Tab-separated table of C-alpha atoms and ligand atoms in Angstrom:
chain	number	residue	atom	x	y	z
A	1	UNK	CA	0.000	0.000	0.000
A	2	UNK	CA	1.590	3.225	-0.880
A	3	UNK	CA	1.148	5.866	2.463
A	4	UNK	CA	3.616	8.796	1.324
A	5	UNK	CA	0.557	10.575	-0.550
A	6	UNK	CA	-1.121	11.233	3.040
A	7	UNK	CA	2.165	11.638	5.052
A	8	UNK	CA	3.165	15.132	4.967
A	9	UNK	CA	6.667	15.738	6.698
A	10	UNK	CA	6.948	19.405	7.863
A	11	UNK	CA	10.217	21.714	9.544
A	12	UNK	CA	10.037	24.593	11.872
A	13	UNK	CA	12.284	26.484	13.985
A	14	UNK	CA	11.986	28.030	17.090
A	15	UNK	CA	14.455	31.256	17.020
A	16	UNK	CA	14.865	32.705	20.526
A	17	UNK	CA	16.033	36.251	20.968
A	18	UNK	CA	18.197	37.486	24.112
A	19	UNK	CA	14.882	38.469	26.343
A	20	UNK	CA	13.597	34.506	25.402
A	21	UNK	CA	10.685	36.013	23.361
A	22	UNK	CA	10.285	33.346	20.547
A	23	UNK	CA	9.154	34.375	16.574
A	24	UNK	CA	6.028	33.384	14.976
A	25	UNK	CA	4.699	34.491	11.932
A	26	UNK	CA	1.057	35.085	10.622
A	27	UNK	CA	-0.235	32.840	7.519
A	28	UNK	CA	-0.774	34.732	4.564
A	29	UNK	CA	-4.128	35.256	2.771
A	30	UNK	CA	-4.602	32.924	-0.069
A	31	UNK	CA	-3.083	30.530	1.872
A	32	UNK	CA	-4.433	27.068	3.458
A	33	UNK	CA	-5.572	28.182	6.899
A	34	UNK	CA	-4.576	32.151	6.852
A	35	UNK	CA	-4.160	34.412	9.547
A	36	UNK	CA	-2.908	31.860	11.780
A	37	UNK	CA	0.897	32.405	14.070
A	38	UNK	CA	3.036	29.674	13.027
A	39	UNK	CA	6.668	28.763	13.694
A	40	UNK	CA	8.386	29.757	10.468
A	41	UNK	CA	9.030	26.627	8.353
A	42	UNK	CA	7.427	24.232	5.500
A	43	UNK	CA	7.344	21.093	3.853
A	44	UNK	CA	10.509	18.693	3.893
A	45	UNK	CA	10.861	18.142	0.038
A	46	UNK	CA	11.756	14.544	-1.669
A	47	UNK	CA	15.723	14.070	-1.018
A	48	UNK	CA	16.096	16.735	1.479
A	49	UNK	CA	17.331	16.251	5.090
A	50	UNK	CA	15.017	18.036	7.756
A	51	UNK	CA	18.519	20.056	8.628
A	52	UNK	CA	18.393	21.174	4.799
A	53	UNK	CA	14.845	22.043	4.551
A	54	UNK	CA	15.041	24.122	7.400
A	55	UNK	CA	17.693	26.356	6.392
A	56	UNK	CA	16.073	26.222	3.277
A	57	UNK	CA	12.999	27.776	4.531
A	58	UNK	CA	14.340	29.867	6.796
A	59	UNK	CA	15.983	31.827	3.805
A	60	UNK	CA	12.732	31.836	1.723
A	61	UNK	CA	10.869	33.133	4.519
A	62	UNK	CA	12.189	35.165	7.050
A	63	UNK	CA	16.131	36.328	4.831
A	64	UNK	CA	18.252	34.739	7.264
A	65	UNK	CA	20.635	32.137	7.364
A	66	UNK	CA	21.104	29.701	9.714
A	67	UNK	CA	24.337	27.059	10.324
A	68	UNK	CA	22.660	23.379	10.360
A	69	UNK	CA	24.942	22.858	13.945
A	70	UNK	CA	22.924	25.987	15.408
A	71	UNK	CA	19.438	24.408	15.419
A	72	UNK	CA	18.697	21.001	17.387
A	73	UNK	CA	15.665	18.917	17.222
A	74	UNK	CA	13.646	19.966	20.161
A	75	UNK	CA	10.054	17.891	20.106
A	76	UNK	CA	7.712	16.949	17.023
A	77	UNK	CA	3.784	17.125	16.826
A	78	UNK	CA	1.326	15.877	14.186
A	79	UNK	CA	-2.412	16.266	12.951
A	80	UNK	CA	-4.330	15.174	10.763
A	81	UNK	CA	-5.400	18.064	7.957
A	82	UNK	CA	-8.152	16.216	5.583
A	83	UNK	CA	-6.142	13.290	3.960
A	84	UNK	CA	-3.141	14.799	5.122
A	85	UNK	CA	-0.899	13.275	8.151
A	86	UNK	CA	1.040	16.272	8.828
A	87	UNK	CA	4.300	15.408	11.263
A	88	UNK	CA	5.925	18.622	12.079
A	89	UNK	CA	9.879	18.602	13.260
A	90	UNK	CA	10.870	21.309	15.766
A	91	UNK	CA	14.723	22.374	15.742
A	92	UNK	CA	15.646	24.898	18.420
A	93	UNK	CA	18.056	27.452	16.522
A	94	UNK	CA	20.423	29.367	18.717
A	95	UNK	CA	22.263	31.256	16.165
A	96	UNK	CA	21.723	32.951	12.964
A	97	UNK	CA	22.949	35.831	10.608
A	98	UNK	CA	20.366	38.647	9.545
A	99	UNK	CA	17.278	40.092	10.795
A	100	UNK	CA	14.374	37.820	10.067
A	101	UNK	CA	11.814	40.005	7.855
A	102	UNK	CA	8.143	38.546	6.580
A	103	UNK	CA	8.908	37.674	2.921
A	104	UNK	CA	6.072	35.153	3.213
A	105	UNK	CA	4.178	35.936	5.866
A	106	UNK	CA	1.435	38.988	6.576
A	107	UNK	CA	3.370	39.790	9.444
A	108	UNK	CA	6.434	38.752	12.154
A	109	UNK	CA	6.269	38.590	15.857
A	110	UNK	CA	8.160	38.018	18.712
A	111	UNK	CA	6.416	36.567	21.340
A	112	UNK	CA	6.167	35.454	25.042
A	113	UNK	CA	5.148	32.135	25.607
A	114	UNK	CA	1.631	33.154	27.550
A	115	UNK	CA	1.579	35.747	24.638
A	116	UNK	CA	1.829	32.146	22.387
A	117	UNK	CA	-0.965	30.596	23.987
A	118	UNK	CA	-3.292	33.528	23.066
A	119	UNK	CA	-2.635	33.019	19.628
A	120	UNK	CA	-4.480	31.014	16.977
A	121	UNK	CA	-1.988	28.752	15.481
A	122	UNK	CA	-2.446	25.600	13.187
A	123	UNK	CA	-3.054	22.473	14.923
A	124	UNK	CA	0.386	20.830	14.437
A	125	UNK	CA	1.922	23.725	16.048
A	126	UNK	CA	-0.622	24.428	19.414
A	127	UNK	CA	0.687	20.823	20.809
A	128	UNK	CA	4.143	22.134	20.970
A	129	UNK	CA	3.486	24.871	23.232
A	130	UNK	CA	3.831	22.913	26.328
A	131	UNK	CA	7.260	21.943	25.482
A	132	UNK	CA	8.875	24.653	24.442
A	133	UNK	CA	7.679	26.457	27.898
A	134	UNK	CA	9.751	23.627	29.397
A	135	UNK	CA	12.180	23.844	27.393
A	136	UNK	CA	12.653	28.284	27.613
A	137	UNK	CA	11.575	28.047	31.371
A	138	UNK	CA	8.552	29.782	31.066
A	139	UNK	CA	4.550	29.067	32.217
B	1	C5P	O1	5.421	26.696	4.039
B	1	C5P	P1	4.838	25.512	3.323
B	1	C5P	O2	3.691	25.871	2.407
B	1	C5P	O3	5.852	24.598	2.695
B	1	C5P	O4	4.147	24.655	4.493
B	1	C5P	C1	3.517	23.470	4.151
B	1	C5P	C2	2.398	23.192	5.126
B	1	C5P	O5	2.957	22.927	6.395
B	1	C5P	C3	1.442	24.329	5.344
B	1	C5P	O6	0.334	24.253	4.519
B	1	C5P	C4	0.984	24.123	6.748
B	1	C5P	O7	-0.158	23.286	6.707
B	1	C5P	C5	2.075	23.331	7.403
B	1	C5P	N1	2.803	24.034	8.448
B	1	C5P	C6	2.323	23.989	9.745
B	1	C5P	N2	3.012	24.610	10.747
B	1	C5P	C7	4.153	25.281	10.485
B	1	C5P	C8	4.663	25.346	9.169
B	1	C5P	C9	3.957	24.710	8.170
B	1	C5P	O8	1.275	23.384	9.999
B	1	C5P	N3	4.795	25.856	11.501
């Protein structure tokens, strides 16, 4: 039976600034499920490692670049989208070069993690919450 039509691998990075306030971006109009805060990321194409496709993305997206060493795999979360199986990888990134800007996205924000919790974010991403409050130290 073939399953990779319904699995959907996904990346996403969580970029911390010095005060621990974490950046999220809002989802485009036009786009499946729009004006939603997201961790800035995308689909893992065929052939690419989830290291690759995340500095891939991070360039498309936000103009920065980030060193595959500077982001580690921090959790993963999945849901189910229609006939989708979405599995979403999150890398912690501790260093990068540039000043992420919203090439994709309506609009960038750095956020608290309460300040997280207020917003509406996809449904692979709202699991992850809990985790990365663990993980930064914050409620
Ligand atoms: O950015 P891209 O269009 O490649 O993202 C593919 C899909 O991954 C989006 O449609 C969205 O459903 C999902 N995604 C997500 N959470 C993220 C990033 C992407 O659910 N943080």
């Amino acid at each position: 039976m073939e399953i990779y039509p319904t699995l959907f691998p996904v990346v996403a990075a969580l970029l911390v600034d010095d005060t621990g306030r974490v950046l999220v971006q809002q989802r485009p109009q036009g786009t499946a499920m729009a004006g939603l805060w997201e961790f800035p990321g995308g689909k893992i194409e065929a052939g690419e490692s989830p290291e690759t496709a995340l500095v891939r993305e991070l360039a498309e997206e936000l103009g920065i670049t980030v060193l595959p060493d500077a982001c580690e795999p921090l959790t993963f979360a999945s849901a189910t989208l229609g006939q989708k199986h979405l599995i979403l990888l999150l890398f912690r990134c501790t260093a990068w070069q540039g000043e992420p800007r919203a090439l994709h996205a309506t609009a960038l924000r750095w956020a608290t993690v309460a300040e997280l919790y207020s917003l509406p974010m996809p449904p692979a991403d709202l699991p992850l919450l809990p985790i990365i409050a663990q993980s930064l130290g914050q409620k």
